[in-house]
Short mmCIF file of C-alpha atoms in Angstrom, two decimals:
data_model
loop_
_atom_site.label_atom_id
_atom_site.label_comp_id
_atom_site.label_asym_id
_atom_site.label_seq_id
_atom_site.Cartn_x
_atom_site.Cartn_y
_atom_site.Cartn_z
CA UNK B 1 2.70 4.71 18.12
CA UNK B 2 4.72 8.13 17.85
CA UNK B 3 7.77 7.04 20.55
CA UNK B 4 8.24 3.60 18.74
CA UNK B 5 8.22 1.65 21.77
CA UNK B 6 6.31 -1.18 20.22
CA UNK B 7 6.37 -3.75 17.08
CA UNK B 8 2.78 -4.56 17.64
CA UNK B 9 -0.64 -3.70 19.40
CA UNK B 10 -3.54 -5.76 19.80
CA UNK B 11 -6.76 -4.14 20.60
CA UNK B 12 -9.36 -6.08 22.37
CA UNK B 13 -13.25 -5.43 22.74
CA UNK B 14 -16.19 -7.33 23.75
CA UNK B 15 -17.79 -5.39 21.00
CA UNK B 16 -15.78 -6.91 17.93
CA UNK B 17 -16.90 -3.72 15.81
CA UNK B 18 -15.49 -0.93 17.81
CA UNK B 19 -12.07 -2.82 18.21
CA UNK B 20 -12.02 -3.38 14.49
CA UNK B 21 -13.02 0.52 13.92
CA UNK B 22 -10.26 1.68 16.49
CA UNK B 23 -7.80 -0.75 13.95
CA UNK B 24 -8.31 0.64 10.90
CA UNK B 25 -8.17 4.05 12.62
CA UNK B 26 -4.61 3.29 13.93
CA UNK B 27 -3.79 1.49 10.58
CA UNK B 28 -4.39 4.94 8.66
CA UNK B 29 -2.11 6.98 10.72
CA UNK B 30 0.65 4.09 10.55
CA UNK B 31 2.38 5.89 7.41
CA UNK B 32 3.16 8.43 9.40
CA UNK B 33 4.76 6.80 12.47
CA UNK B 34 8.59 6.80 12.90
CA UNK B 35 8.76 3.00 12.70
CA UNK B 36 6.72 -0.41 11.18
CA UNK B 37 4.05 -1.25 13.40
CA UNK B 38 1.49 -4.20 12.84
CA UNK B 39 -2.18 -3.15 14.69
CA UNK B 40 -4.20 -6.70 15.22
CA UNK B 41 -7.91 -6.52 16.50
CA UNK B 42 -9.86 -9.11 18.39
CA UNK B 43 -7.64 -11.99 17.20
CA UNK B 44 -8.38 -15.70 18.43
CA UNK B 45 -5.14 -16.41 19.18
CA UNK B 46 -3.27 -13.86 20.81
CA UNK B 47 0.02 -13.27 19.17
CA UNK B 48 2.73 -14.44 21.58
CA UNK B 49 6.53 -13.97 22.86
CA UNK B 50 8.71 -14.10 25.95
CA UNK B 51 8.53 -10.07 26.02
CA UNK B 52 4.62 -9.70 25.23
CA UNK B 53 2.48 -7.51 28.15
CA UNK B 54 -0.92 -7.46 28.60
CA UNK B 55 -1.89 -4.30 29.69
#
């Protein structure tokens, strides 16, 4: 989040709750990052583009 070398991250989980924890985590410290970030959890349909990764 700190470098900026992403618009978005999606966090994925089996266990729904921990990846929606680890969200609103990252969502508190988002102020504070050098650019706009969006941080999805567990989504149904992964947001998509040509220059998405999954890591």
């Amino acid at each position: 989040m700190n470098q900026g070398v992403a618009e978005e991250l999606v966090l994925i989980d089996i266990n729904e709750l921990r990846s929606e924890g680890e969200a609103m985590d990252l969502n508190h410290g988002l102020p504070f990052a050098p650019t706009a970030m969006k941080v999805w959890r567990n989504v149904r349909r992964l947001p998509t583009s040509r220059f998405s990764q999954l890591v």
